Coordinates of C-alpha atoms and ligand atoms in Angstrom, one line a residue:
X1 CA 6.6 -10.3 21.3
X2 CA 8.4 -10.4 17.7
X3 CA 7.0 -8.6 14.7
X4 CA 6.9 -10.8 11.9
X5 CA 7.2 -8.9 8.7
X6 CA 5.5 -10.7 5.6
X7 CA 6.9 -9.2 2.4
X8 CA 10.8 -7.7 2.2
X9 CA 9.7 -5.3 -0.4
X10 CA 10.2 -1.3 0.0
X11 CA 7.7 -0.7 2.9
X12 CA 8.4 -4.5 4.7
X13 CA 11.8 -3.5 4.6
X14 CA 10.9 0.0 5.4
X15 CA 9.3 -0.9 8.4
X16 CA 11.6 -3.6 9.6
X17 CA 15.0 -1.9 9.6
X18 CA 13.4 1.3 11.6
X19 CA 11.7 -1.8 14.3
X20 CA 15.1 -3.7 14.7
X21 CA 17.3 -0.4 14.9
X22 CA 15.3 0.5 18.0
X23 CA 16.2 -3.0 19.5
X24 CA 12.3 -4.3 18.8
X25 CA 12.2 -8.3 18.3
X26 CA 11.7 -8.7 14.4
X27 CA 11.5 -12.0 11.9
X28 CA 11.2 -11.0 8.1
X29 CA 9.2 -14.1 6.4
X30 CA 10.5 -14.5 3.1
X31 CA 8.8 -16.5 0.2
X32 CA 11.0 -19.5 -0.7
X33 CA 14.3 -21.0 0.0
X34 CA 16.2 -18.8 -2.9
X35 CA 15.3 -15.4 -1.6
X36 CA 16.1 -16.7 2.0
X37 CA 19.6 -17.8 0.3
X38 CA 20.2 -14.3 -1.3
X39 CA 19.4 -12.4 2.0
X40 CA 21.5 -14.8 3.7
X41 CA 24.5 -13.8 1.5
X42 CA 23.2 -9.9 1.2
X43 CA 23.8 -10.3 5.0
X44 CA 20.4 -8.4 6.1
X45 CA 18.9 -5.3 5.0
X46 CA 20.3 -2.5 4.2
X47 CA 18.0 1.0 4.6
X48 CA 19.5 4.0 3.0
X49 CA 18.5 7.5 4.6
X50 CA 19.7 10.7 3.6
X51 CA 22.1 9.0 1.0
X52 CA 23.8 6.9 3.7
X53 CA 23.2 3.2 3.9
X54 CA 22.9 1.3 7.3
X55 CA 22.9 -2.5 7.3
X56 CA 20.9 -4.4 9.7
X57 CA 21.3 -8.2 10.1
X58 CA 17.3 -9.4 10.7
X59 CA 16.8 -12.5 11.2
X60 CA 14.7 -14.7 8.5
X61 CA 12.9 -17.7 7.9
X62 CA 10.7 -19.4 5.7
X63 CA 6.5 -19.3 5.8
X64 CA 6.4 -22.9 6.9
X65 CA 9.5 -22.4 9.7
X66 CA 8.3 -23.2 13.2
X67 CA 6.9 -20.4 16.3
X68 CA 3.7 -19.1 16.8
X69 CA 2.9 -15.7 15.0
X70 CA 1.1 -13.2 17.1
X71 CA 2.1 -9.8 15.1
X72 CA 1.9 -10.1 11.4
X73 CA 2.5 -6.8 9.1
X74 CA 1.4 -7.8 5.6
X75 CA 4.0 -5.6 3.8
X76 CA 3.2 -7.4 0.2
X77 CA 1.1 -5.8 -2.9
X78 CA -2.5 -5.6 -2.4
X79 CA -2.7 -9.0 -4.6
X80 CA -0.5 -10.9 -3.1
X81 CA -1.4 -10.4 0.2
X82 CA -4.1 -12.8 1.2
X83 CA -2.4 -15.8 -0.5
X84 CA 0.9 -14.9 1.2
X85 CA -1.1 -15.1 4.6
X86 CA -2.7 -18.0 3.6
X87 CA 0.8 -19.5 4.1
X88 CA 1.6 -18.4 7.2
X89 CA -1.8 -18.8 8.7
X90 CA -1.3 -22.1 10.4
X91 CA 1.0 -20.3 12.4
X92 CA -1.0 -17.5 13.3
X93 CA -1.8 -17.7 17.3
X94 CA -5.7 -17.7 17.8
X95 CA -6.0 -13.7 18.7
X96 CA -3.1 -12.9 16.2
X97 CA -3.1 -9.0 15.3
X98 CA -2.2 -8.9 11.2
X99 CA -1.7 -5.2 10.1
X100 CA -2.2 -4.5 6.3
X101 CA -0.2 -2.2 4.6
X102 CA -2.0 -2.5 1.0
X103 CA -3.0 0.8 -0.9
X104 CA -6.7 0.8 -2.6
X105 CA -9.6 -1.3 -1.1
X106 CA -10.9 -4.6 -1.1
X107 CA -8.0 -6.9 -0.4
X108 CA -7.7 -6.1 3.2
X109 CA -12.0 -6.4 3.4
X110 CA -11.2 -10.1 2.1
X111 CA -8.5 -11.0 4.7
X112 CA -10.3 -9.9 7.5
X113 CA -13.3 -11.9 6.2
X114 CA -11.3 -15.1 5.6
X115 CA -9.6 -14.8 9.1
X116 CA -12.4 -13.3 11.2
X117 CA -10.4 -14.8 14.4
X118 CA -7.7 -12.5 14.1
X119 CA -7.7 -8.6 14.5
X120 CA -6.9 -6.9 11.6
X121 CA -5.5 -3.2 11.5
X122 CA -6.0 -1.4 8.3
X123 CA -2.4 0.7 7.8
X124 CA -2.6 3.7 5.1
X125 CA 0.9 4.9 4.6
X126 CA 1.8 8.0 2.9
X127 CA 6.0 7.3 3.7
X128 CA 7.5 6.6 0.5
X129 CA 10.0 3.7 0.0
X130 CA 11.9 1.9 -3.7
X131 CA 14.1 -0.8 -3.4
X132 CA 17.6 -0.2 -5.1
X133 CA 18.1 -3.9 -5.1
X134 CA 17.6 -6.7 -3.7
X135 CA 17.3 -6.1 0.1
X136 CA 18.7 -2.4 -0.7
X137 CA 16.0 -0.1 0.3
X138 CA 16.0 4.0 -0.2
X139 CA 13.8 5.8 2.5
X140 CA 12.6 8.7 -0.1
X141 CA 9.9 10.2 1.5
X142 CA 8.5 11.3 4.8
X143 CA 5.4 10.7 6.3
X144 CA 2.2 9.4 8.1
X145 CA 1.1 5.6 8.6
X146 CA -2.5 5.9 9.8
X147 CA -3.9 2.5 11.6
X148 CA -6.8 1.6 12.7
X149 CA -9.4 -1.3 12.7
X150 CA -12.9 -1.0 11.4
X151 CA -14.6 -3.2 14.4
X152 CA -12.9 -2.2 17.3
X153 CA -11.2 1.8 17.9
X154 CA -9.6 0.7 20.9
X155 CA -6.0 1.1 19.8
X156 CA -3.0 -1.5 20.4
X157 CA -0.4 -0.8 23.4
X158 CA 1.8 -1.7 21.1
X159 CA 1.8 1.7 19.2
X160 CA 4.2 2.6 21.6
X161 CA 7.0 0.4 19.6
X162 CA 6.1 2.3 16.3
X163 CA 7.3 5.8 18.6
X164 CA 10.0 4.2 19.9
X165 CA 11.3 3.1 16.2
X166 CA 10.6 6.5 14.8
X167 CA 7.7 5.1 12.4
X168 CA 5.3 7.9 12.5
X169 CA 1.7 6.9 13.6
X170 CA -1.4 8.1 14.5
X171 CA -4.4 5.9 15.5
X172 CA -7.6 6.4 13.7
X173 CA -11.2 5.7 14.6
X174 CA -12.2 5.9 10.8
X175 CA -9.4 3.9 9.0
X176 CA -11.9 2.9 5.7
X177 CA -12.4 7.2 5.3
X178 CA -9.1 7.4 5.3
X179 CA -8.6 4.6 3.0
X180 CA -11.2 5.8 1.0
X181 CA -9.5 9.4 0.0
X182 CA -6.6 7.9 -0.7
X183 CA -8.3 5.6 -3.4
X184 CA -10.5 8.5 -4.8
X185 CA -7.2 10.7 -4.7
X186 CA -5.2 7.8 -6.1
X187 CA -8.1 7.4 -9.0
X188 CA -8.1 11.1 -10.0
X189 CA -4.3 11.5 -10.4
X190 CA -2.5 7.8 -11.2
X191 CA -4.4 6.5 -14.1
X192 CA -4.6 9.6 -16.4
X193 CA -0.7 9.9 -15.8
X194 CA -0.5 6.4 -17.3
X195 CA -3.0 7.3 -20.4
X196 CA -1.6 11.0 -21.1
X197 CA 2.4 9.7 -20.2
X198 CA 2.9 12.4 -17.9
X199 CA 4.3 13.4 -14.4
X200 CA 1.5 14.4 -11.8
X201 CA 2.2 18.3 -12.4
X202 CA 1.7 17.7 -16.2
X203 CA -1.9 17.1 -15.5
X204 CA -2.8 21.0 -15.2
X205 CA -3.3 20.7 -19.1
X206 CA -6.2 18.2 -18.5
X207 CA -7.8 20.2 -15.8
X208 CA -11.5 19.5 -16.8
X209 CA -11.0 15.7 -17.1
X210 CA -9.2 15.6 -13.2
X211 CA -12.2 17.7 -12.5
X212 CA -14.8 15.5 -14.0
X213 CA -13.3 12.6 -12.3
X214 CA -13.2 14.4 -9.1
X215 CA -16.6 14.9 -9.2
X216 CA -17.8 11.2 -9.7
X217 CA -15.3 10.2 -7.4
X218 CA -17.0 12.4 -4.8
X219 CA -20.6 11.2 -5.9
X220 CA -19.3 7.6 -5.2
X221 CA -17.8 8.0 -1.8
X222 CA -20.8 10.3 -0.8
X223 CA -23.3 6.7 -2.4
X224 CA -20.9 4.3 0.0
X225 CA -21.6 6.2 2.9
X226 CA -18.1 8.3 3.4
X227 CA -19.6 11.8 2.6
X228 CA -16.6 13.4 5.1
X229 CA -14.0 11.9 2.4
X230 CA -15.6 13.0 -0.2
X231 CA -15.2 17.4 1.1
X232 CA -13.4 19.4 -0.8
X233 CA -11.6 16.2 -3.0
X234 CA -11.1 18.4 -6.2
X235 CA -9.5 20.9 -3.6
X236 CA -6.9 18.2 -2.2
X237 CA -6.3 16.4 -5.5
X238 CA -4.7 19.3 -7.3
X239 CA -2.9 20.5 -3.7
X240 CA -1.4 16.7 -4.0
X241 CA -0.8 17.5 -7.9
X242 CA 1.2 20.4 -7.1
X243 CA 2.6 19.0 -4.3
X244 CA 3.7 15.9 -6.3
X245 CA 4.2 18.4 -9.9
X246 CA 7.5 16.9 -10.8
X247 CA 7.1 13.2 -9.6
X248 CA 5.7 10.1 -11.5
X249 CA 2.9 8.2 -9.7
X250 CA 3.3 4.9 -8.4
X251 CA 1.0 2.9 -11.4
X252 CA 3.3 5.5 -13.6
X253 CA 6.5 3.4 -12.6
X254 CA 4.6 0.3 -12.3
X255 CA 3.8 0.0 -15.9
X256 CA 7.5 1.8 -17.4
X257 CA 9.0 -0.9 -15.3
X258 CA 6.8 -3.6 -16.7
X259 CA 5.7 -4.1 -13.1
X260 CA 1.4 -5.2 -12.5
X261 CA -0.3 -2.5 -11.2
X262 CA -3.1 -2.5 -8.3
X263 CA -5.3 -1.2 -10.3
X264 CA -8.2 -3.8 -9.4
X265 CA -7.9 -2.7 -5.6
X266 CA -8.5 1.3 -6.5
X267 CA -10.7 1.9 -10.0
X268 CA -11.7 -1.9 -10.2
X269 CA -12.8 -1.2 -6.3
X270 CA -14.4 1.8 -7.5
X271 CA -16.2 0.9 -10.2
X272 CA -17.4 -2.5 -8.4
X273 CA -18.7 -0.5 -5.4
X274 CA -20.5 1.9 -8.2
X275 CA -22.0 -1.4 -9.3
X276 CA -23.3 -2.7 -6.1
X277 CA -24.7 1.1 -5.4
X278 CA -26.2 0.7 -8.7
X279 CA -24.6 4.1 -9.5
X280 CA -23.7 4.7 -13.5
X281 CA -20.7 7.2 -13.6
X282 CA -19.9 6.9 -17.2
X283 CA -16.2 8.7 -16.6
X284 CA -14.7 6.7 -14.1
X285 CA -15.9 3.6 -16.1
X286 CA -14.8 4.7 -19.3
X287 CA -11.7 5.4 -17.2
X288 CA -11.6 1.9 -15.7
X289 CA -11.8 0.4 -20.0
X290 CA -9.0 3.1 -21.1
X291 CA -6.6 1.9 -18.7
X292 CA -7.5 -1.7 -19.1
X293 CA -6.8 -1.8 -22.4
X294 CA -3.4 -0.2 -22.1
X295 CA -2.4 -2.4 -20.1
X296 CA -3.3 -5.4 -22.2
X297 CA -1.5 -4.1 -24.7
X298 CA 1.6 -3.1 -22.8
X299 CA 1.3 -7.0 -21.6
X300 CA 0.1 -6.1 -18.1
X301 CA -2.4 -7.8 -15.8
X302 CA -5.9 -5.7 -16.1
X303 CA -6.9 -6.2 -13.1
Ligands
NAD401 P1 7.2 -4.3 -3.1 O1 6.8 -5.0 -4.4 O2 8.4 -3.5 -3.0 O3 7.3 -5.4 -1.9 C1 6.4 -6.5 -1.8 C2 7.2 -7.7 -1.3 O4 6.3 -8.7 -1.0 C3 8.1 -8.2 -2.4 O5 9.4 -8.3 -1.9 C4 7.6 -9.6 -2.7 O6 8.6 -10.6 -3.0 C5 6.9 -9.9 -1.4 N1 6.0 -11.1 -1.4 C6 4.9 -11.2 -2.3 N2 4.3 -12.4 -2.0 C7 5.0 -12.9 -1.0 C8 4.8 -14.2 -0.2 N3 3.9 -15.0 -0.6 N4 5.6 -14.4 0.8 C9 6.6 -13.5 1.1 N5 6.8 -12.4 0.5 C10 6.0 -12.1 -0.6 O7 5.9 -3.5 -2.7 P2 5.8 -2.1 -1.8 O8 6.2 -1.0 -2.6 O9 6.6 -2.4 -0.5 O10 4.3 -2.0 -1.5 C11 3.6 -2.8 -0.6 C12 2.2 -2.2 -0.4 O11 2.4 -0.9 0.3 C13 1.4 -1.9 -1.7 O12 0.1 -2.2 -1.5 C14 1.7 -0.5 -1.9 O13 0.7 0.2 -2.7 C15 1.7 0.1 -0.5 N6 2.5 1.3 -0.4 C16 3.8 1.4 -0.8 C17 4.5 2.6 -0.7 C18 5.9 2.7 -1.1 O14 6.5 3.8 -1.1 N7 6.6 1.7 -1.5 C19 3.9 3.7 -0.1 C20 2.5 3.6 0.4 C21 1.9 2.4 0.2
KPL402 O1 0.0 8.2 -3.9 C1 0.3 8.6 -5.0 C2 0.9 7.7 -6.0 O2 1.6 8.0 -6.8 O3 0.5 6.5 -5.8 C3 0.1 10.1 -5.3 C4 1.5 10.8 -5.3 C5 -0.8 10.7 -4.3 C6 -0.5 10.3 -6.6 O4 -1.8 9.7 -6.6

């Protein structure tokens, strides 16, 4: 059975290149004729691991190209995903299993939702993946991809591929608390390293704010029914600060390179979910405006 890859970004490609090195059947879906063109003349991927670049010649096609899809990983940004399935869905064989690599909450909720027919796996990745260039992609950091699906903890035989291509995975039979400390640890570090302009370690000098935040963020995931996420979050946050101390976060390099942020699938998830609890917490919210509004004026999407 082929995986089709959706989205030949940094983690699609990521994934991909690791899958067809170990000889699994892969397709990379790619979203219109002209980026099909340029792979065809980049002559496949190329994945670059501990500075040395190995090419690997994947075959590709277009959304609308013919053959059922019964493996789908969803490797785009959190808002793109569900339109870029929405493409390939005609496709989609009735039992179809569609793993979703997107960071934050809410846009895997809606896919899942939208195609209840199909199985979908939540992923949470900690590896760590840019592209160079086009179809150039740097593996820059080791780590875990956690899968599992919220209605059904039975895990896939196929986990066995992921081994065998060296992706490193562990099933989990509480992917959304997973999910849920990565958003709450993703809230409490990225968007005060956009407002204050700083690398993660530079946020020791705005300890009581990371703290403040920390302990809203714990309120919240305690209110929505994840109070095992929300141990000892101030703890973890500043172990991942000093773990991270010299690194800009992800929504840091988002907005320097101009790039739209996810910021509506982690605070804007946040602070809905804090509606719908009908909880108040004025500092995430007032968090939530801040960043907003730099973005507007850095001629960002704010949500
Ligand atoms: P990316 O921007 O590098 O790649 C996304 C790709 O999806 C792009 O190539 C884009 O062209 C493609 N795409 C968008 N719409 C498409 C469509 N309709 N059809 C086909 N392709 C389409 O993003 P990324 O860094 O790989 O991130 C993907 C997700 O993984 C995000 O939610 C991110 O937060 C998460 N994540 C990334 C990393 C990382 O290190 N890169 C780590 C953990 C989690
Ligand atoms: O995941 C991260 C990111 O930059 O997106 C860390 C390093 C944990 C900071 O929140």
């Amino acid at each position: 059975m082929s995986w089709h890859v959706l989205g030949a970004g940094s983690l699609g490609s990521l994934w991909a290149a690791r899958l067809a090195r170990a000889g699994l059947p892969v397709r990379l879906i790619l979203r219109n004729p002209q980026r099909l063109a340029q792979y065809r003349k980049a002559g496949g991927l190329s994945l670059i691991e501990h500075g040395q670049p190995a090419r690997y010649a994947i075959p590709a096609e277009l959304p609308d190209a013919p053959g059922a899809i019964q493996r789908l990983l969803v490797a785009c940004k959190a808002y793109d995903a569900e339109a870029a399935i929405a493409q390939v869905a005609a496709r989609c064989a009735p039992r179809c299993e569609i793993l979703l690599l997107q960071n934050g909450l809410g846009s895997q909720q809606a896919i899942a939702a939208r195609w209840p027919q199909a199985r979908c796996i939540f992923v949470s990745s900690t590896e760590g993946a840019y592209r160079e260039d086009d179809f150039r992609v740097v593996f820059a950091g080791r780590g875990q991809n956690w899968l599992g699906d919220p209605n059904d903890a039975v895990p896939p035989a196929w986990l066995a591929e992921l081994d065998q291509a060296g992706i490193a995975q562990n099933w989990s039979d509480d992917i959304l608390a997973r999910l849920w400390r990565k958003l709450a640890l993703n809230c409490a570090i990225n968007p005060l390293t956009v407002l204050h302009d700083c690398r993660n370690g530079e946020l020791r000098q705005h300890r009581p704010q990371v703290a403040a935040l920390c302990a809203e963020l714990g309120e919240l995931l305690a209110a929505s029914g994840q109070a095992a996420a929300a141990q000892g979050l101030e703890s973890e946050t500043w172990r991942v600060i000093e773990a991270t101390a010299a690194n800009y976060s992800s929504m840091h390099q988002d907005v320097r390179l101009g790039r739209r942020t996810e910021i509506h699938y982690l605070l804007g998830h946040a602070c809905a979910t804090a509606d719908a609890l009908g909880l108040r917490l004025p500092r995430l919210r007032a968090l939530h405006a801040q960043l907003r509004a730099h973005l507007r004026r850095h001629g960002l999407p704010e949500d």
